[in-house]
Short mmCIF file of C-alpha atoms in Angstrom, two decimals:
data_model
loop_
_atom_site.label_atom_id
_atom_site.label_comp_id
_atom_site.label_asym_id
_atom_site.label_seq_id
_atom_site.Cartn_x
_atom_site.Cartn_y
_atom_site.Cartn_z
CA MET A 1 0.15 0.11 -0.12
CA LYS A 2 1.70 3.45 -1.13
CA THR A 3 2.31 6.34 0.94
CA PRO A 4 0.02 9.30 0.13
CA TYR A 5 2.35 12.53 -0.64
CA ILE A 6 0.59 15.13 1.58
CA LEU A 7 3.51 17.23 1.75
CA ALA A 8 4.18 17.79 -1.94
CA THR A 9 0.37 18.54 -2.64
CA CYS A 10 0.47 21.38 -0.44
CA LEU A 11 3.62 22.80 -1.81
CA LEU A 12 2.24 22.39 -5.17
CA ALA A 13 -1.12 24.33 -4.00
CA CYS A 14 0.98 27.31 -2.94
CA THR A 15 2.99 27.59 -5.97
CA LEU A 16 0.04 27.69 -8.20
CA SER A 17 -1.38 30.42 -5.74
CA ALA A 18 1.72 32.37 -6.09
CA GLN A 19 1.81 32.43 -9.82
CA ALA A 20 -2.21 33.35 -9.91
CA ALA A 21 -1.53 36.63 -8.30
CA PRO A 22 -1.08 39.73 -10.32
CA GLN A 23 2.35 41.23 -10.51
CA THR A 24 3.44 44.52 -11.94
CA GLY A 25 6.95 45.98 -13.26
CA THR A 26 10.56 44.73 -12.16
CA GLN A 27 8.97 43.29 -8.95
CA THR A 28 6.63 41.26 -11.40
CA GLY A 29 9.82 39.63 -12.95
CA THR A 30 11.81 39.19 -9.66
CA ARG A 31 8.61 37.54 -7.97
CA ALA A 32 8.50 35.32 -11.19
CA ASP A 33 12.19 34.16 -11.01
CA SER A 34 11.46 33.59 -7.34
CA GLN A 35 7.97 31.42 -8.15
CA SER A 36 9.75 29.68 -10.88
CA ASP A 37 12.94 28.79 -8.39
CA THR A 38 10.03 27.84 -5.62
CA LEU A 39 8.44 25.62 -8.19
CA THR A 40 11.58 23.95 -9.32
CA SER A 41 12.45 23.17 -5.68
CA ALA A 42 8.83 22.00 -4.84
CA GLN A 43 8.71 19.84 -7.74
CA GLN A 44 12.34 18.28 -6.95
CA GLN A 45 11.22 17.68 -3.22
CA ILE A 46 7.88 16.11 -4.61
CA SER A 47 10.03 14.02 -6.94
CA ALA A 48 12.51 13.26 -3.97
CA THR A 49 9.62 12.33 -1.80
CA ASP A 50 8.12 10.31 -4.44
CA ASN A 51 11.19 8.51 -5.05
CA SER A 52 11.19 8.06 -0.86
CA GLY A 53 7.86 6.55 -0.86
CA ARG A 54 8.68 4.00 -3.24
CA ASN A 55 11.83 3.07 -1.56
CA SER A 56 9.91 2.90 1.55
CA GLN A 57 7.00 1.05 -0.03
CA GLN A 58 9.52 -1.39 -1.43
CA LYS A 59 11.26 -1.72 2.16
CA VAL A 60 7.75 -2.65 3.43
CA GLU A 61 7.26 -5.04 0.92
CA LYS A 62 10.47 -6.71 1.16
CA LEU A 63 9.84 -6.77 4.97
CA ASP A 64 6.43 -8.06 4.76
CA ASP A 65 7.59 -11.02 2.36
CA GLN A 66 10.71 -11.58 5.10
CA THR A 67 7.85 -11.86 7.68
CA GLN A 68 5.60 -14.20 5.63
CA LEU A 69 8.42 -16.48 4.96
CA LEU A 70 9.64 -16.86 8.74
CA LEU A 71 6.14 -16.80 9.31
CA ASN A 72 5.66 -20.13 7.11
CA GLU A 73 8.91 -21.43 8.50
CA TYR A 74 7.60 -20.98 12.09
CA ARG A 75 4.54 -22.82 11.44
CA GLN A 76 6.26 -25.61 9.84
CA LEU A 77 8.88 -26.13 12.44
CA ARG A 78 6.20 -25.57 15.20
CA ALA A 79 4.12 -28.40 13.44
CA GLU A 80 7.34 -30.56 13.26
CA THR A 81 7.69 -29.82 16.97
CA GLU A 82 4.53 -31.32 17.67
CA GLN A 83 4.69 -34.30 15.26
CA LEU A 84 8.35 -34.96 16.94
CA ALA A 85 7.03 -34.80 20.35
CA LEU A 86 3.96 -37.23 19.42
CA TYR A 87 6.65 -39.75 18.14
CA ASN A 88 8.63 -39.21 21.25
CA ARG A 89 5.80 -39.98 23.29
CA GLN A 90 4.73 -43.01 21.19
CA MET A 91 8.66 -44.55 21.16
CA ALA A 92 8.57 -43.77 25.09
CA ALA A 93 5.56 -46.19 25.36
CA ILE A 94 7.40 -48.85 23.26
CA VAL A 95 10.58 -48.65 25.01
CA TYR A 96 8.73 -48.93 28.37
CA ASN A 97 6.66 -51.92 27.21
CA GLN A 98 10.08 -53.43 25.60
CA ASP A 99 11.71 -52.92 29.04
CA LYS A 100 8.66 -54.93 30.90
CA GLU A 101 9.17 -57.39 28.36
CA LEU A 102 12.75 -57.82 28.86
CA GLU A 103 12.10 -58.04 32.54
CA SER A 104 9.79 -60.80 32.07
CA LEU A 105 12.20 -62.56 29.55
CA ALA A 106 14.87 -62.10 32.15
CA ARG A 107 12.55 -63.84 34.65
CA GLN A 108 11.28 -66.55 32.39
CA ILE A 109 15.01 -67.58 31.77
CA THR A 110 15.71 -67.66 35.22
CA GLU A 111 12.77 -69.54 36.00
CA ILE A 112 13.90 -71.82 33.16
CA GLU A 113 17.28 -72.45 34.62
CA ARG A 114 15.85 -73.31 37.91
CA THR A 115 13.17 -75.95 36.05
CA GLU A 116 16.05 -77.27 34.38
CA ARG A 117 18.31 -77.99 37.19
CA GLY A 118 14.93 -79.60 38.83
CA ILE A 119 13.79 -81.36 35.78
CA LEU A 120 16.87 -83.56 34.55
CA PRO A 121 17.11 -85.26 37.88
CA LEU A 122 13.21 -86.17 37.74
CA MET A 123 13.63 -87.42 34.14
CA SER A 124 16.42 -89.80 35.51
CA ARG A 125 14.13 -90.78 38.59
CA MET A 126 11.34 -91.39 36.21
CA LEU A 127 13.29 -93.67 33.80
CA ASP A 128 14.69 -95.67 36.77
CA SER A 129 11.02 -96.04 38.10
CA LEU A 130 10.11 -96.93 34.23
CA GLU A 131 12.90 -99.78 34.30
CA GLN A 132 11.72 -101.08 37.56
CA PHE A 133 8.45 -101.14 36.61
CA VAL A 134 9.08 -103.14 33.31
CA ALA A 135 11.04 -105.61 35.35
CA LEU A 136 8.50 -106.42 37.41
CA ASP A 137 5.73 -106.26 34.82
CA THR A 138 4.64 -109.07 32.56
CA PRO A 139 7.30 -110.27 30.53
CA PHE A 140 5.79 -109.26 27.04
CA LEU A 141 8.26 -107.32 24.25
CA PRO A 142 11.12 -107.46 26.56
CA GLN A 143 13.68 -106.36 24.06
CA GLU A 144 11.68 -103.46 22.55
CA ARG A 145 10.75 -102.06 25.82
CA GLY A 146 14.32 -102.55 27.37
CA ALA A 147 15.74 -100.82 24.20
CA ARG A 148 13.52 -97.84 24.63
CA ILE A 149 14.53 -97.18 28.39
CA ALA A 150 18.10 -97.46 27.34
CA LEU A 151 17.64 -95.14 24.30
CA LEU A 152 16.21 -92.79 26.80
CA LYS A 153 18.89 -92.95 29.17
CA ASP A 154 21.44 -92.00 26.35
CA LEU A 155 19.15 -89.13 25.27
CA LEU A 156 19.57 -87.45 28.59
CA THR A 157 23.32 -87.31 28.28
CA ARG A 158 23.31 -85.73 25.07
CA ALA A 159 23.53 -81.87 24.83
CA ASP A 160 22.40 -81.74 20.96
CA VAL A 161 18.70 -82.37 22.26
CA THR A 162 16.55 -79.74 24.38
CA VAL A 163 15.12 -80.44 27.60
CA SER A 164 11.66 -79.94 26.29
CA GLU A 165 12.50 -82.82 23.78
CA LYS A 166 14.08 -85.00 26.53
CA PHE A 167 10.85 -84.39 28.75
CA ARG A 168 8.35 -85.17 25.88
CA ARG A 169 10.28 -88.71 24.94
CA VAL A 170 9.97 -89.64 28.55
CA LEU A 171 6.17 -88.80 28.49
CA GLU A 172 5.66 -90.75 25.45
CA ALA A 173 7.39 -93.75 26.93
CA TYR A 174 5.37 -93.69 29.86
CA GLN A 175 2.11 -93.21 27.40
CA VAL A 176 3.02 -96.18 25.35
CA GLU A 177 3.28 -98.17 28.69
CA VAL A 178 -0.18 -96.96 29.47
CA ASP A 179 -1.48 -97.96 26.10
CA TYR A 180 -0.33 -101.50 26.64
CA GLY A 181 -2.92 -101.90 29.17
CA ARG A 182 -5.73 -100.84 26.85
CA ASN A 183 -5.35 -103.15 23.78
CA ILE A 184 -4.46 -106.70 22.78
CA GLU A 185 -1.57 -107.36 20.73
CA ALA A 186 0.12 -110.57 18.91
CA TYR A 187 3.95 -110.91 18.04
CA ARG A 188 6.31 -113.77 17.26
CA GLY A 189 9.40 -113.91 19.59
CA GLN A 190 11.83 -116.27 20.87
CA MET A 191 12.50 -117.81 24.18
CA ASP A 192 15.40 -120.31 24.79
CA ASN A 193 16.02 -120.17 21.21
CA ILE A 194 12.75 -121.48 20.34
CA SER A 195 10.13 -119.42 18.27
CA TYR A 196 6.63 -119.07 19.75
CA ASP A 197 3.60 -116.83 19.02
CA PHE A 198 2.64 -114.40 21.88
CA LEU A 199 -0.74 -112.93 22.75
CA ARG A 200 -1.33 -110.09 25.13
CA VAL A 201 -4.46 -109.41 26.55
CA GLY A 202 -3.99 -105.99 28.11
CA ARG A 203 -2.17 -106.50 31.22
CA LEU A 204 -4.35 -109.00 32.19
CA ALA A 205 -2.80 -112.35 30.63
CA LEU A 206 -0.14 -112.84 28.40
CA TYR A 207 0.05 -116.20 26.30
CA ARG A 208 2.72 -118.36 24.52
CA ILE A 209 1.58 -120.53 21.99
CA SER A 210 3.86 -122.97 19.66
CA ASN A 211 4.07 -122.20 16.10
CA ASP A 212 2.32 -125.41 15.33
CA GLY A 213 -0.81 -124.09 17.56
CA GLN A 214 -1.21 -127.55 19.59
CA ARG A 215 0.22 -126.35 22.83
CA ALA A 216 -0.12 -123.10 24.92
CA TRP A 217 0.95 -121.73 28.32
CA LEU A 218 -0.43 -118.98 30.37
CA TRP A 219 2.17 -116.62 32.45
CA HIS A 220 1.32 -116.73 35.88
CA LYS A 221 2.70 -113.50 37.59
CA GLY A 222 2.29 -114.77 41.16
CA GLN A 223 4.27 -117.91 40.37
CA GLY A 224 6.77 -115.79 37.86
CA ASN A 225 6.26 -118.64 35.32
CA TRP A 226 5.03 -120.46 32.43
CA LEU A 227 2.01 -122.49 32.92
CA ALA A 228 0.89 -125.08 30.50
CA LEU A 229 -2.90 -124.90 29.48
CA ASP A 230 -5.23 -127.68 28.69
CA ASP A 231 -5.59 -128.46 24.86
CA SER A 232 -9.54 -127.19 25.73
CA TYR A 233 -8.45 -123.66 25.28
CA MET A 234 -6.40 -123.99 22.04
CA ARG A 235 -9.33 -123.11 19.57
CA ASP A 236 -10.30 -120.08 21.70
CA LEU A 237 -6.48 -119.05 21.99
CA ARG A 238 -6.12 -119.65 18.11
CA LYS A 239 -8.90 -117.35 17.12
CA ALA A 240 -7.79 -114.72 19.90
CA LEU A 241 -4.44 -114.72 18.21
CA LYS A 242 -6.18 -113.93 14.75
CA VAL A 243 -7.94 -111.38 16.06
CA ALA A 244 -5.31 -109.74 17.41
CA GLN A 245 -3.22 -110.11 14.21
CA GLN A 246 -6.19 -108.34 12.73
CA ILE A 247 -7.13 -111.48 10.07
CA ALA A 248 -10.15 -112.22 11.93
CA ALA A 249 -13.15 -110.50 13.17
CA PRO A 250 -13.94 -109.85 17.21
CA GLU A 251 -16.00 -112.29 18.78
CA LEU A 252 -16.50 -113.02 22.39
CA MET A 253 -13.90 -116.06 23.46
CA VAL A 254 -13.31 -117.90 26.97
CA LEU A 255 -9.56 -117.80 27.98
CA PRO A 256 -7.97 -118.40 30.94
CA LEU A 257 -6.81 -115.66 33.54
CA PRO A 258 -3.86 -115.96 35.79
CA THR A 259 -6.05 -116.10 38.73
CA GLN A 260 -5.86 -118.55 41.86
CA ALA A 261 -8.43 -120.64 40.57
CA SER A 262 -7.10 -121.24 37.18
CA LEU A 263 -3.71 -121.65 38.57
CA GLU A 264 -5.30 -124.71 40.56
CA SER A 265 -7.27 -125.70 37.54
CA VAL A 266 -3.91 -125.67 35.12
CA THR A 267 -1.68 -127.04 38.13
CA THR A 268 -4.22 -129.98 38.41
CA THR A 269 -4.10 -130.40 34.52
CA SER A 270 -0.44 -130.45 34.38
CA ASN A 271 -0.23 -133.14 37.34
CA ASN A 272 -2.94 -135.12 35.18
CA GLN A 273 -0.84 -135.09 32.02
CA ALA A 274 2.40 -135.81 34.03
CA GLU A 275 0.68 -138.99 35.09
CA ALA A 276 -0.59 -140.01 31.99
CA GLN A 277 2.94 -139.93 30.61
#
């Protein structure tokens, strides 16, 4: 916005008034020269004032541009400052949560180390108990069960296997032993260098059958010995063997169990067979 030139206007008005006044003779010439000088001086002052006004206006406009530039820069810096402040608050929350997570992990590592110190001896005791149980249990699959325990004992000493994997394998061995009591199984094995078919009914009974299917024995845990069975059981035993081998459909069968009554019956049968011989 340009500055009004009030002073220059006043001077110009005074000059024009002087020119309009009537002059006579010599005074008229003198006055005319004086008025001409005054007019020239006024014009010069008006020009100088105009130049000064333009310079002032340019300075004002330049200062206004600089002010706008600084204002925009201030606003930009303020927005960046607010953004950085929000970012710092978010990062502070993240760092706080990370510190809490590190503390939790440190506690977990300490607990894991403490657990490892307690679980390794526990697994060793579990295997000793399992080995003792297998030795006192019905003698089925002795090689397989013994090899499993030996493998687990060797596994406990290996450094390339994690503690969790060792514990899982020990529990798996226990689960296998539990499953033995829930199913029936037929397998072929040797005893005294003689091959037999073995029939296991859970943990209730274990039978040994000759390969020709003509003779059978019942393991009696109380006696710790194999007892010969009467020939009348052979038909049902052969059927049960086929069912366990999954080559015959399940059906109701009568089989002797290692009870006191069956022990007396089997003993009587064995004595009669001995007398007949």
